[in-house]
Every structure is written in structure tokens, then in C-alpha cells.
Coordinates of C-alpha atoms and ligand atoms in Angstrom, one line a residue:
M82 CA -97.7 32.9 54.3
L83 CA -98.2 33.6 50.5
K84 CA -94.9 33.6 48.9
G85 CA -95.9 35.5 45.3
G86 CA -98.2 36.1 42.9
Y87 CA -101.1 37.1 45.0
A88 CA -101.8 40.8 46.0
G89 CA -102.5 39.6 49.5
K90 CA -105.9 40.8 50.4
V91 CA -109.7 40.5 49.9
L92 CA -112.0 43.6 50.1
E93 CA -115.5 43.0 51.5
V94 CA -118.0 45.6 51.1
N95 CA -121.6 45.4 52.5
L96 CA -123.6 48.0 50.8
T97 CA -126.5 47.3 53.4
T98 CA -124.6 48.0 56.4
E99 CA -121.9 50.3 54.6
K100 CA -119.3 48.2 56.4
I101 CA -115.8 47.6 54.6
R102 CA -113.3 45.1 55.9
E103 CA -110.2 43.7 54.6
I104 CA -109.2 40.2 55.1
S105 CA -105.8 38.6 54.1
T106 CA -106.4 36.3 51.1
E107 CA -104.7 33.2 52.7
E108 CA -106.9 33.5 55.8
F109 CA -110.2 33.8 53.4
F110 CA -109.4 31.1 51.1
D111 CA -107.7 27.8 50.9
V112 CA -105.3 29.0 48.3
E113 CA -103.6 25.8 47.3
R114 CA -106.8 24.0 46.6
F115 CA -109.0 26.7 44.8
V116 CA -105.9 29.0 43.5
G117 CA -107.9 32.1 42.4
G118 CA -110.6 33.3 39.9
K119 CA -113.4 30.7 39.6
G120 CA -111.9 28.4 42.0
F121 CA -112.3 31.4 44.6
G122 CA -115.5 32.2 43.5
A123 CA -117.0 28.8 43.8
A124 CA -115.5 28.6 47.2
I125 CA -117.3 31.8 48.3
M126 CA -120.7 31.0 46.5
W127 CA -120.7 27.7 48.3
R128 CA -120.1 29.2 51.6
K129 CA -122.0 32.3 51.5
L130 CA -125.2 31.8 49.7
H131 CA -128.1 29.8 50.9
A132 CA -129.8 27.5 48.4
G133 CA -132.8 29.1 46.9
T134 CA -131.7 32.8 47.5
E135 CA -133.2 34.9 44.7
P136 CA -130.4 36.3 42.5
F137 CA -131.8 39.9 43.1
A138 CA -131.8 39.3 47.0
P139 CA -129.0 41.4 48.8
E140 CA -127.6 38.1 50.1
N141 CA -126.4 37.2 46.5
P142 CA -122.8 38.0 46.5
L143 CA -121.2 40.0 43.4
I144 CA -117.6 39.0 43.3
F145 CA -114.8 40.6 41.2
L146 CA -111.9 38.1 41.0
T147 CA -108.3 38.0 39.8
G148 CA -105.8 35.1 39.6
P149 CA -102.2 34.7 40.6
L150 CA -100.9 35.4 37.3
T151 CA -103.4 38.6 36.6
G152 CA -101.3 41.8 36.3
T153 CA -97.9 39.9 35.6
L154 CA -96.2 39.2 32.4
C155 CA -98.3 36.1 31.7
P156 CA -100.1 36.5 28.2
G157 CA -104.1 37.0 28.6
S158 CA -104.7 36.7 32.3
R159 CA -107.9 38.6 33.1
M160 CA -110.7 39.1 35.7
C161 CA -113.8 37.1 36.2
I162 CA -117.1 38.1 38.0
V163 CA -118.9 35.6 39.8
T164 CA -122.7 35.6 41.3
K165 CA -125.8 33.6 41.0
S166 CA -127.3 34.4 37.7
P167 CA -130.6 36.1 37.4
L168 CA -130.8 34.6 33.8
T169 CA -130.4 30.7 34.7
G170 CA -130.3 30.7 38.5
T171 CA -127.1 28.8 38.3
F172 CA -123.4 29.6 39.3
C173 CA -122.2 32.3 37.0
D174 CA -118.5 33.2 36.0
S175 CA -118.1 35.9 33.5
H176 CA -114.9 36.8 32.3
V177 CA -113.8 40.0 30.9
G178 CA -110.4 41.3 29.4
G179 CA -109.1 44.8 29.3
H180 CA -106.8 46.3 32.5
F181 CA -109.3 46.3 35.2
G182 CA -108.0 42.9 36.8
A183 CA -104.4 43.9 36.7
E184 CA -105.3 47.4 38.5
M185 CA -107.2 45.6 41.2
K186 CA -104.1 43.7 41.9
Y187 CA -101.9 46.6 41.9
A188 CA -104.2 48.2 44.4
G189 CA -103.7 45.2 46.5
Y190 CA -106.8 43.2 46.0
D191 CA -107.2 39.5 44.9
A192 CA -111.0 39.8 45.2
I193 CA -113.7 42.5 46.0
I194 CA -116.9 40.9 47.2
I195 CA -119.8 43.1 47.2
L196 CA -122.7 42.1 49.8
G197 CA -126.1 43.8 50.6
K198 CA -127.9 46.4 48.7
S199 CA -127.6 50.2 48.8
E200 CA -130.7 52.5 49.2
K201 CA -129.4 55.0 47.0
P202 CA -127.1 54.5 43.8
V203 CA -123.4 54.4 44.9
Y204 CA -120.1 53.7 43.4
L205 CA -117.1 52.0 45.0
L206 CA -113.8 54.1 44.8
V207 CA -110.7 52.0 45.4
N208 CA -107.5 54.0 45.2
D209 CA -104.5 51.9 46.7
E210 CA -105.5 51.8 50.5
D211 CA -108.0 54.7 49.9
L212 CA -111.7 53.2 50.1
D213 CA -114.7 55.1 49.6
V214 CA -118.5 54.4 48.7
R215 CA -119.6 57.3 47.0
N216 CA -123.1 58.9 46.1
A217 CA -123.9 58.1 42.4
E218 CA -127.1 59.6 42.0
N219 CA -125.6 61.8 39.5
L220 CA -124.5 58.7 37.6
W221 CA -127.8 56.7 37.6
G222 CA -129.3 56.8 34.2
L223 CA -125.9 57.6 32.3
D224 CA -124.6 55.1 29.8
V225 CA -121.4 53.3 30.1
F226 CA -119.3 55.7 28.1
E227 CA -120.6 58.8 30.1
T228 CA -120.3 56.9 33.5
E229 CA -116.7 56.1 32.8
E230 CA -115.7 59.6 31.6
R231 CA -117.6 61.2 34.7
I232 CA -116.1 59.0 37.1
R233 CA -112.3 59.9 35.8
R234 CA -113.4 63.6 35.6
E235 CA -115.0 63.6 39.2
N236 CA -111.6 62.1 40.4
T237 CA -109.2 64.1 38.4
E238 CA -107.5 60.7 37.7
Q239 CA -107.4 59.5 33.8
A240 CA -105.5 56.2 34.8
L241 CA -108.7 55.1 36.8
R242 CA -109.9 51.9 35.7
V243 CA -113.7 51.6 35.7
A244 CA -116.2 48.7 35.7
C245 CA -119.6 50.0 35.5
I246 CA -123.4 49.1 34.2
G247 CA -125.3 51.0 31.9
P248 CA -129.0 51.6 32.0
A249 CA -129.8 47.8 31.0
G250 CA -128.1 46.8 34.4
E251 CA -130.1 49.7 36.2
N252 CA -133.3 48.2 34.7
L253 CA -132.4 44.7 35.7
V254 CA -132.4 43.4 32.2
R255 CA -131.5 39.8 32.9
F256 CA -128.7 39.5 30.4
A257 CA -127.1 43.1 31.4
C258 CA -123.2 43.0 31.5
I259 CA -120.7 44.7 33.5
C260 CA -118.4 46.7 31.1
V261 CA -114.7 47.5 31.4
D262 CA -112.7 50.0 29.5
R263 CA -115.5 51.0 27.5
Y264 CA -115.7 48.2 25.1
R265 CA -114.8 45.0 27.0
Q266 CA -117.6 43.3 28.8
A267 CA -118.1 40.4 31.3
G268 CA -121.0 39.5 29.0
R269 CA -122.7 36.3 29.7
G270 CA -125.4 35.5 32.6
G271 CA -126.6 39.0 33.7
T272 CA -124.0 40.2 36.2
G273 CA -124.9 43.6 35.3
A274 CA -128.3 43.1 36.5
V275 CA -127.2 41.9 39.8
M276 CA -125.1 44.9 40.1
G277 CA -128.0 47.1 39.2
S278 CA -130.1 45.4 41.8
K279 CA -127.6 46.6 44.4
K280 CA -127.7 50.0 43.2
L281 CA -124.0 50.1 42.4
K282 CA -123.2 51.9 39.4
A283 CA -119.5 51.3 39.2
V284 CA -116.4 50.0 40.7
A285 CA -113.3 52.4 40.1
V286 CA -109.9 51.3 40.8
R287 CA -106.3 52.7 41.0
G288 CA -103.3 50.8 42.2
S289 CA -99.6 51.8 42.4
G290 CA -98.3 48.7 43.9
K291 CA -96.5 46.0 42.3
I292 CA -96.8 42.1 42.3
R293 CA -94.0 40.2 44.0
L294 CA -93.1 36.7 42.4
Y295 CA -91.6 33.9 44.1
D296 CA -89.1 33.1 41.5
T297 CA -88.9 35.9 39.0
E298 CA -86.2 34.4 36.7
A299 CA -88.1 31.2 36.2
F300 CA -91.4 33.1 35.8
V301 CA -90.1 35.5 33.2
E302 CA -88.3 32.5 31.5
T303 CA -91.8 30.8 31.3
A304 CA -93.9 33.7 30.5
T305 CA -91.6 34.3 27.7
K306 CA -92.1 30.8 26.5
A307 CA -95.8 31.3 26.5
R308 CA -95.4 34.3 24.6
N309 CA -93.3 32.9 21.7
A310 CA -95.8 30.1 21.4
L311 CA -98.4 32.4 20.7
L312 CA -96.5 34.3 18.4
R313 CA -95.4 31.3 16.5
N314 CA -98.8 29.9 16.4
E315 CA -100.6 30.0 12.9
T316 CA -104.2 30.3 14.3
I317 CA -103.0 32.9 16.8
R318 CA -101.4 34.9 14.2
A319 CA -104.6 35.0 12.1
R320 CA -106.4 36.1 15.1
K321 CA -103.9 38.9 15.7
R322 CA -104.8 40.1 12.2
W323 CA -108.4 39.3 11.9
G324 CA -109.7 39.2 15.5
T325 CA -112.4 36.7 16.1
A326 CA -114.4 38.1 13.0
R327 CA -112.4 35.6 10.9
T328 CA -114.7 32.8 12.1
I329 CA -117.8 34.0 10.6
T330 CA -117.2 32.5 6.9
L331 CA -115.6 29.3 8.4
T332 CA -118.6 28.6 10.4
S333 CA -120.9 29.5 7.6
D334 CA -119.0 27.0 5.3
Q335 CA -119.0 24.2 8.1
D336 CA -122.9 24.7 8.7
L337 CA -122.3 26.0 12.3
L338 CA -123.4 29.7 11.7
P339 CA -126.7 30.4 13.3
T340 CA -128.9 31.9 10.6
R341 CA -132.4 33.2 11.1
N342 CA -132.8 32.0 14.6
F343 CA -131.0 28.7 14.1
Q344 CA -133.3 27.8 11.2
E345 CA -130.3 27.2 9.2
A346 CA -126.6 27.1 9.8
T347 CA -125.2 28.7 6.8
F348 CA -125.7 32.4 5.8
E349 CA -125.7 33.2 2.1
E350 CA -124.5 36.7 2.9
A351 CA -121.9 35.7 5.4
D352 CA -119.0 37.2 3.1
S353 CA -120.6 40.7 3.7
L354 CA -119.8 40.4 7.4
S355 CA -116.3 38.8 7.0
A356 CA -113.0 39.8 8.3
E357 CA -111.9 40.9 4.9
V358 CA -114.6 43.6 4.7
L359 CA -114.0 44.8 8.2
E360 CA -110.3 45.1 7.8
K361 CA -110.9 47.1 4.3
K362 CA -113.7 49.1 5.2
F363 CA -113.9 49.7 9.1
W364 CA -111.0 48.6 11.5
I365 CA -108.6 51.5 12.4
K366 CA -106.5 49.9 15.0
H367 CA -105.5 46.7 17.2
R368 CA -106.3 46.6 20.9
A369 CA -105.1 44.5 23.4
C370 CA -105.8 43.3 27.2
H371 CA -103.2 43.5 29.8
S372 CA -100.0 42.2 28.8
C373 CA -101.4 40.3 25.8
P374 CA -99.3 39.9 22.4
V375 CA -102.3 38.9 20.6
N376 CA -103.9 42.2 20.3
C377 CA -107.3 40.6 19.1
G378 CA -109.4 43.5 19.7
K379 CA -110.0 45.7 16.7
L380 CA -111.1 49.4 16.9
G381 CA -113.4 50.5 13.9
V382 CA -115.3 53.2 12.7
V383 CA -118.3 53.2 10.2
R384 CA -117.2 55.9 7.5
T385 CA -120.4 56.5 5.5
G386 CA -124.1 55.9 5.5
A387 CA -126.6 56.0 8.1
Y388 CA -124.5 54.9 10.8
A389 CA -121.5 57.1 9.8
G390 CA -119.3 58.2 12.8
T391 CA -120.1 55.0 14.8
V392 CA -117.0 53.9 16.8
V393 CA -116.9 50.3 18.4
E394 CA -114.5 47.7 19.3
G395 CA -115.1 44.6 17.3
V396 CA -117.4 43.5 15.7
E397 CA -116.5 40.2 17.4
Y398 CA -117.6 37.1 15.9
E399 CA -120.4 36.2 18.2
T400 CA -122.0 39.8 17.7
L401 CA -121.7 39.1 13.9
A402 CA -123.1 35.6 14.2
L403 CA -126.1 36.6 16.7
M404 CA -127.1 40.2 15.6
G405 CA -126.0 39.7 12.0
A406 CA -126.7 36.1 10.4
N407 CA -129.1 35.0 13.2
C408 CA -131.1 38.0 12.5
G409 CA -130.8 37.7 8.7
I410 CA -128.8 40.9 8.6
A411 CA -125.7 41.2 6.2
D412 CA -125.2 44.9 6.6
Y413 CA -122.0 45.1 9.1
E414 CA -122.4 48.8 9.5
A415 CA -125.7 48.4 11.0
V416 CA -124.5 45.4 13.0
A417 CA -121.7 47.7 14.5
Y418 CA -124.1 50.3 15.3
A419 CA -126.3 47.8 17.2
N420 CA -123.1 46.5 18.7
M421 CA -122.1 50.1 19.9
L422 CA -125.6 50.5 21.5
C423 CA -125.3 47.3 23.4
D424 CA -121.7 48.5 24.7
K425 CA -123.1 51.7 25.7
Y426 CA -126.2 50.4 27.4
G427 CA -124.5 47.2 28.9
L428 CA -126.2 44.5 27.2
D429 CA -124.7 41.0 26.2
T430 CA -124.7 40.9 22.4
I431 CA -125.0 37.1 22.3
S432 CA -128.4 37.0 24.3
T433 CA -129.5 40.2 22.8
G434 CA -128.9 39.0 19.1
N435 CA -130.6 35.7 20.2
V436 CA -133.9 37.1 21.9
I437 CA -134.3 39.3 18.9
A438 CA -133.8 36.4 16.5
F439 CA -136.5 34.6 18.4
T440 CA -138.8 37.7 18.5
M441 CA -138.5 37.9 14.4
E442 CA -139.3 34.2 14.0
C443 CA -142.4 34.5 16.2
Y444 CA -143.5 37.4 14.4
E445 CA -142.9 35.9 10.9
K446 CA -144.8 32.8 12.3
G447 CA -147.8 34.8 13.8
I448 CA -146.9 34.0 17.4
L449 CA -146.5 37.8 17.8
T450 CA -148.2 40.5 16.0
K451 CA -147.4 44.1 15.3
E452 CA -149.7 45.1 18.2
D453 CA -147.4 43.0 20.3
T454 CA -144.4 44.6 19.4
S455 CA -145.3 48.0 19.8
G456 CA -145.7 48.5 16.0
V457 CA -142.1 47.3 15.1
E458 CA -141.9 45.2 12.0
C459 CA -140.0 42.4 13.4
R460 CA -138.5 40.8 10.4
F461 CA -135.4 38.8 9.6
G462 CA -133.3 41.3 7.7
S463 CA -134.4 44.5 9.2
S464 CA -131.7 46.5 10.8
K465 CA -134.3 48.9 11.8
A466 CA -136.0 46.2 14.2
L467 CA -132.8 45.1 15.4
I468 CA -131.9 48.7 16.5
E469 CA -135.5 49.5 17.8
L470 CA -135.4 46.4 19.8
V471 CA -132.1 46.9 21.4
K472 CA -133.3 50.3 22.8
H473 CA -136.7 48.7 23.9
I474 CA -135.0 45.9 25.6
T475 CA -132.5 48.4 27.5
F476 CA -135.4 50.7 28.7
R477 CA -137.8 48.0 29.1
E478 CA -140.4 49.7 27.1
G479 CA -143.4 48.0 25.3
I480 CA -142.3 44.4 24.0
G481 CA -138.8 45.1 25.4
N482 CA -140.1 44.6 28.9
Q483 CA -140.6 40.9 27.9
L484 CA -137.5 40.5 25.9
A485 CA -135.4 41.9 28.9
E486 CA -136.3 38.7 30.8
G487 CA -134.6 36.5 28.3
V488 CA -135.8 33.7 25.7
K489 CA -136.7 31.3 28.0
R490 CA -139.2 33.2 30.1
L491 CA -140.8 35.1 27.1
A492 CA -141.1 31.5 25.5
E493 CA -142.9 30.1 28.4
K494 CA -145.1 33.1 28.4
L495 CA -146.0 32.7 24.7
G496 CA -146.8 28.9 24.9
E497 CA -145.8 25.7 23.3
K498 CA -145.1 26.9 19.7
A499 CA -142.6 29.4 20.9
E500 CA -140.9 26.9 23.2
K501 CA -140.3 24.9 20.3
I502 CA -138.2 27.7 18.6
A503 CA -136.5 28.9 21.8
L504 CA -132.7 28.5 21.7
Q505 CA -131.5 28.3 25.3
V506 CA -130.0 25.8 27.8
K507 CA -131.0 26.3 31.6
G508 CA -131.9 29.9 30.5
L509 CA -128.7 31.0 28.8
E510 CA -129.2 31.9 25.3
T511 CA -127.0 29.7 22.9
P512 CA -124.0 31.2 21.4
G513 CA -122.9 31.2 17.6
Y514 CA -122.5 27.7 16.8
D515 CA -124.9 25.1 15.8
P516 CA -124.6 21.8 17.8
R517 CA -126.2 19.9 14.9
S518 CA -123.2 19.8 12.8
S519 CA -120.7 19.2 16.1
P520 CA -122.4 16.6 18.2
G521 CA -120.0 17.1 21.0
L522 CA -120.9 20.8 21.1
G523 CA -124.3 19.4 22.0
L524 CA -123.0 17.6 24.9
A525 CA -120.9 20.7 25.9
Y526 CA -123.8 23.0 25.9
A527 CA -126.1 20.7 27.7
T528 CA -123.4 20.1 30.7
A529 CA -122.2 23.6 31.0
D530 CA -122.3 24.8 34.3
R531 CA -123.6 28.4 33.5
G532 CA -126.1 27.1 30.9
G533 CA -125.9 27.1 26.9
C534 CA -121.9 28.1 26.6
H535 CA -119.1 27.5 24.2
T536 CA -116.4 28.4 26.6
R537 CA -116.4 25.4 28.8
A538 CA -115.4 23.0 26.1
W539 CA -114.8 23.2 22.4
P540 CA -114.8 19.7 20.9
T541 CA -115.6 21.2 17.3
S542 CA -111.9 21.5 16.2
Y543 CA -111.4 17.8 16.8
E544 CA -114.6 16.9 15.1
M545 CA -113.8 19.0 12.1
S546 CA -110.2 17.6 11.8
G547 CA -111.4 14.0 12.2
K548 CA -109.1 13.2 14.9
A549 CA -109.5 12.8 18.5
P550 CA -106.9 14.3 20.9
D551 CA -105.4 10.8 21.2
G552 CA -105.2 10.4 17.5
T553 CA -108.0 8.0 17.1
V554 CA -110.1 8.7 14.1
I555 CA -113.6 10.2 14.6
D556 CA -116.3 10.7 12.3
R557 CA -117.6 14.4 12.5
F558 CA -121.2 13.5 13.0
S559 CA -120.7 10.5 15.3
T560 CA -120.7 10.8 19.1
V561 CA -117.6 8.5 19.6
K562 CA -115.4 9.7 22.3
R563 CA -117.3 13.1 22.8
A564 CA -117.6 12.3 26.4
E565 CA -114.2 11.9 27.0
I566 CA -113.1 14.9 25.0
V567 CA -115.7 17.2 26.7
K568 CA -114.9 16.3 30.2
A569 CA -110.9 16.8 29.7
Q570 CA -111.7 20.1 28.1
Q571 CA -114.0 21.3 31.2
D572 CA -111.6 20.3 33.7
Y573 CA -108.7 21.9 31.9
G574 CA -110.7 25.0 31.3
A575 CA -112.0 25.3 34.9
A576 CA -108.2 25.1 36.0
V577 CA -107.2 27.8 33.6
D578 CA -110.3 29.6 34.9
C579 CA -108.7 29.8 38.2
L580 CA -105.7 31.8 36.8
V581 CA -108.4 33.7 34.8
G582 CA -106.6 32.9 31.6
C583 CA -108.1 33.9 28.3
W584 CA -110.0 31.5 26.3
F585 CA -108.3 32.2 23.3
V586 CA -104.8 31.6 24.2
R587 CA -105.4 28.6 26.6
G588 CA -105.1 26.0 23.8
T589 CA -101.7 27.2 22.4
V590 CA -100.1 27.8 26.0
G591 CA -101.1 24.5 27.5
K592 CA -101.3 22.9 30.8
E593 CA -97.4 22.5 31.2
L594 CA -96.6 26.1 30.9
Y595 CA -99.5 27.2 32.8
A596 CA -98.4 25.0 35.6
Q597 CA -95.0 26.2 35.5
M598 CA -96.1 29.9 35.6
L599 CA -98.3 29.2 38.5
N600 CA -95.3 27.5 40.4
A601 CA -92.9 30.1 39.7
A602 CA -95.2 33.0 40.5
T603 CA -96.6 31.6 43.8
G604 CA -94.2 29.0 45.0
I605 CA -97.0 26.3 45.2
E606 CA -95.7 23.1 44.0
M607 CA -98.3 21.8 41.4
T608 CA -97.6 19.1 38.8
V609 CA -99.5 19.2 35.7
E610 CA -101.8 16.1 37.0
E611 CA -102.7 18.3 39.9
F612 CA -103.2 21.2 37.9
T613 CA -105.8 19.2 35.9
R614 CA -107.2 17.9 39.2
L615 CA -107.8 21.6 40.3
G616 CA -109.9 21.9 37.5
E617 CA -112.0 18.7 38.0
R618 CA -112.3 19.9 41.6
V619 CA -113.7 23.3 40.8
W620 CA -116.0 21.8 38.2
N621 CA -117.4 19.5 40.8
L622 CA -117.8 22.2 43.4
V623 CA -119.7 24.0 41.0
R624 CA -121.8 21.2 39.9
M625 CA -122.6 20.8 43.7
F626 CA -123.4 24.5 44.0
N627 CA -126.1 24.0 41.0
V628 CA -127.3 20.5 42.3
R629 CA -128.0 22.5 45.6
E630 CA -130.1 24.9 43.5
G631 CA -132.2 22.0 42.2
F632 CA -130.2 21.3 38.9
T633 CA -129.8 17.7 38.0
R634 CA -129.5 15.3 34.8
K635 CA -133.1 16.3 33.8
D636 CA -131.9 20.1 33.2
D637 CA -129.2 18.7 31.1
V638 CA -131.0 19.2 27.9
L639 CA -130.9 21.0 24.4
P640 CA -133.2 23.2 22.6
Q641 CA -136.1 21.2 20.8
R642 CA -134.8 22.5 17.5
F643 CA -131.4 20.9 17.6
L644 CA -133.0 17.6 18.5
N645 CA -136.0 17.7 16.2
E646 CA -135.2 19.6 13.0
P647 CA -132.4 18.4 10.6
L648 CA -130.2 21.2 9.3
P649 CA -132.0 22.2 6.0
S650 CA -128.8 23.0 3.6
G651 CA -125.2 22.9 3.6
V652 CA -122.3 20.4 4.3
A653 CA -124.4 18.9 7.3
K654 CA -127.6 19.0 5.5
G655 CA -130.0 16.3 7.1
Q656 CA -128.0 16.4 10.4
R657 CA -129.5 16.7 13.8
L658 CA -128.7 15.3 17.3
T659 CA -131.1 12.9 18.2
K660 CA -132.4 12.7 21.9
Q661 CA -131.0 9.0 21.9
Q662 CA -127.7 10.2 20.9
L663 CA -127.6 13.0 23.7
E664 CA -128.6 10.5 26.3
Q665 CA -126.0 8.2 25.3
M666 CA -123.5 10.9 25.5
L667 CA -124.8 11.9 29.1
D668 CA -124.5 8.3 30.3
E669 CA -120.9 8.2 29.0
Y670 CA -120.1 11.6 30.6
F671 CA -121.6 11.0 33.8
T672 CA -119.9 7.5 34.0
L673 CA -116.6 9.3 33.1
R674 CA -117.1 11.8 35.8
G675 CA -117.9 9.4 38.6
W676 CA -121.3 11.2 39.2
D677 CA -124.8 9.0 39.4
K678 CA -125.8 8.3 35.9
N679 CA -129.7 8.7 36.7
T680 CA -129.5 11.9 38.7
G681 CA -126.1 13.6 37.3
V682 CA -125.1 14.2 40.9
P683 CA -121.5 13.9 41.9
T684 CA -121.2 10.8 44.2
K685 CA -119.9 11.1 47.9
E686 CA -117.0 9.0 47.0
K687 CA -116.0 11.4 44.1
L688 CA -116.5 14.5 46.4
K689 CA -114.4 13.0 49.0
E690 CA -111.6 12.0 46.3
L691 CA -111.4 15.5 45.3
G692 CA -111.3 16.8 48.9
L693 CA -114.6 18.1 48.7
E694 CA -116.4 16.4 51.8
F695 CA -117.8 19.5 52.9
A696 CA -120.0 19.7 49.6
V697 CA -121.6 16.4 50.3
L698 CA -125.3 17.1 50.8
Q699 CA -127.2 15.3 53.5
Ligands
SF4_1600 S1 -106.3 37.1 23.1 FE1 -107.6 38.9 22.8 S2 -109.2 38.6 24.3 FE2 -107.5 37.2 25.0 S3 -106.4 38.4 26.5 FE3 -105.2 38.7 24.5 S4 -106.1 40.6 23.6 FE4 -107.4 39.9 25.2

């Protein structure tokens, strides 16, 4: 019997058969071993999906998941969406803030599992106990902003929370996202395209329930400690004021900022995209996710010039990096406009910026011509090209039809020269940090479960400080201790992802407070070691999911540019990550993980030790 924290029910909706069923959370999940969020998602994906299923097949589940702390006072506890990615073919968990997750819990659901595929566009309405799959033919074709507004109007319910796709998801752009609260996105891995393949335009929820806690007093005390720790922390205070945008000048100074398709890692005009400029000229107010004191969201409006009147939340660091510096663009107003278009159409700004920068380099190197690009002059620095290509990608017009397939597929089509300058790992376009000046990050990208991703481990801060977590002095550009740091961060991160805790606050909250909040909310008695073990268990199960899909050590690689081309300037001038260094870190990493060193597959013994006997492949 669940004692607290959970809403108590799982909703399963089959769009092919139009069957809806409710199952009790504890019947459906091994709650103590997988806890919630990513853990529940991994358990369902292992159980429900046959290896080799196409991501756009009706059998691929699309799962909206909360954690036991979502909707409580815990700062930064959000929602994640799990599916098999159409971009990478791997497991994909994509996390999003805002208020949708909390509302889902108040409506009574820990998870909503969407199976099958509808013949006609539909949306799912969850209003407490009232469940309805509604016709959405009148919504198909609308952008994200219009869809949200229309659903609220149609239901005369302003308090509805809506998760929906825009035209990019409808058009199966492989990096389309699912959008929540207008400006928040489950951005990475193409969850929006899977939703589009199911002809599901939106899920709208409204809940009036409450979350029962096992020990309210202890929970409030611990959650208050976590909030105070955040409010006292200097980095968090800076994030409160400047959002993630503050990072852009720091990464440029440290040779980490992708510039002109990662040809360089320092952008000479980074100051024009800085948080200081945005604060002075663009932002109008702070915004927060449910129950988070950090308020790192910034709503801005372009006040003058060609893009005057553009309103958008951000511009977040990743967008400034990938759609700004990486495209050679220093005009923050143009980047804000392109950002707004991505939000409106439902596109991941990281993959979009990356694929556009790749196109620009191909164009400048003659791999693509003006004829190929439907007449668009795809040169670095061209805001016009950036904006035109965002539209082309969304509607799969002209060259956009190929860009919508992502960098990996496009490069394979264009040939060897293009593959050398394609920045992706396992098909996921690399985010806004260059690992040539952060070797540990190279290992993190190569081993991340959903492809090139910076939110599974972040060894960079240790590398820049020159000290490992245990106090050992480490050289910034060496590979010493990186395997240890990356493994520990991945395990801790996966545990927090079971609570669906925000990436930005987890370092400050720490595993002790998370374990205490979990115990007080749910009555589960988990030690700090068991909490870390939870993360290791989930990390291994996800690895086995990927292994079952055919991924092994041979896929834990980095883009050729990071291995072969030294950085041309800046504090890390001359640095690259050699193949030998990467292989050495991988050897150490697999040994620490207890995985087979040659294949990168978790051993039977390791799986048994983690209680994952069912995942041993015959
Ligand atoms: S830190 Fe920012 S993104 Fe994270 S939960 Fe708080 S407001 Fe949301």
C-alpha cells in the first residue's frame, strides 16, 4: 500500500483501440526499485517494447511521467517524457518544467501511457476523473500557442495545463519537441515527432486533488532545508538573476562555446549575446516552474528593429550557443525571433541550431550549393538564413525536408566530407559545449544513454576548478579520474531523474536531502547509498534497453572533429581529444561499471547484483 507521495494511478490510453484503463501505480510498477520518472519509464520500455520496433510504429509507447516529489514543495520537481527516439533509436527521457507534471498528479495520475495510433487527429482531456479522447481535426495544423489557447477556450477552463505539439511534430521532424505552458519544452530526442506519429495533438489536464505525504512535518522541514540551500548558493543566486544566459561569456572565455559549427570554441562577439545585454534590453520578468524558488526563466520582448514585438521566454544558454554563436550570429534579437519560431512550431533549439550550422558549413565548403538550399544563402552570420531554415525544417519544404531528418542522416546522404563535420553522437546533435577543452565531457557525451547530451554528467566544473570531488588535483586537459567522475554523476543523475528533479538544482540539493525528501514523502526507507544504487540500477537497465536495440561499445564514439581537429584559438588552443584518450577513458569507465570491456555490455553478474536478472539477454 502506497503511503504517500504518489497520486496512486497510471492511465493507459490505446489510441488504436480507443480503450482507456486505469491501473494502480503499485500494481503496475515495482515502486521501491524504480521509484518514478525515468525509473518507471525504463521499466515500461523494457517490458512493453520489442527490440527493433520502429519509433514511429504504433507499438512505441509515449509516456508522461512524474516522480513522487512532483507537485509537492520540493524545489524543481518536474515531468519527463519517455519513448524510443526517432532521432537516435535509443531510449529517450526528455524532461520539462512548467506546471503540467504537478497538475497531472493533482488529477490523480503518476503516469499517462499512450499506446497505438489514432486514424484522425485527437487530443486527450483529463479533468480529474473525467477522461475523454476528443477530435482534434480543427487543431491539426495549428501552432503551439494557438493550440493551447484553443483547447482552453473550447473547455472554458483557463486553468487547464496543456502539453502539445506544433507543425514540426505533425510533420515528423525527428527533433520536434512536446511543448508545455507555451514556452517550456521536452526538447531532446524527438518526443514531439512520436506524438505526431500517433496523431495526438495534445494532452490537457486539470486536477483538483491533493498529494498525501507520509510524514508531512519531516517533509516540510527537509524541503525547506533544500529551498534554503538553494537561496544561499551563489551560483543559484546568479541563475536567479541571469538565467542560463549568464553562461555564454563564461564558455566563450573558456574555449567551450560552439562557434561556426564547432570550428572554434570562442566567439569574438559573445558579449552581444550576454545576460547583461538581455537584462538591459530584453527581459521583462522572471518565471518559475512549479514550486521552484530559483525563477530561472526570463520572459523577454524585442523592443525595436525588424523583430520588434517578439515575445519569448529565454533566450536560454543552449539557444544562444547553438542558434547564435554556432551559426556565427551575434544579433540577440534575431536569435530571440528564431527561438520564438522554434517554440511556436515545436522544435528543439539545440538540434535545430546544430543542423543549421552544419548546413552553413556545408554551404561555405561547397558540399551544398544554392540550388540545393532552395536559393537560401546559407552563410555563417546570416540571420535571414537561420530564420528561413527554421521554417523550411518545420514544414519540410525544399532542403528543410532533409534537415528535418537530423545531422546524422543528412551527413550520411551528403557523403564522407560532410560526415567529417557532422556534430552528433548516436544521432543526437551535440549541445553547447566543446569537449576538446573538457575531456571528461567527451566521455560523458560518448556514454550518455540518449546520445550526445550534457545533462547526464557534467565533469567540466571539476576540470575547470582543477580538483576532483575527492580533492585530488587534476589537470584540466588530462583524462585522469574522468571515468570515476562521469560514472558517479551519471548514477546520481539517474536517481534524481527518478524523482524528475531539475538538472539545475540537483548539485546544490544533494543526495542526502533528496533521499530524506523521498523517505518523508513516501515512507520508503532508502539510505543515501541505496539512493545512488537506484541510479545505477536505472542506468544499467537503460543501457540494456539500448544493447537490446543493437548499441554497444562501437557506438560510444565522438564526432570526428573533436578527435581530429585541434582547437584553433583561445585558452585551449591546440587541444583535441585523441582517439587513444577516449578509448582509455572508456576502458576505465567500463571496468568501473562492471561491464564487459570489449562490448560495453553489462555483465550477468552486474545485472544480478542490481536486481535486474530479468534484463539478462540470452
Ligand atoms: S531551476 Fe529553473 S528550470 Fe529548474 S525547476 Fe527551477 S525554475 Fe524550473
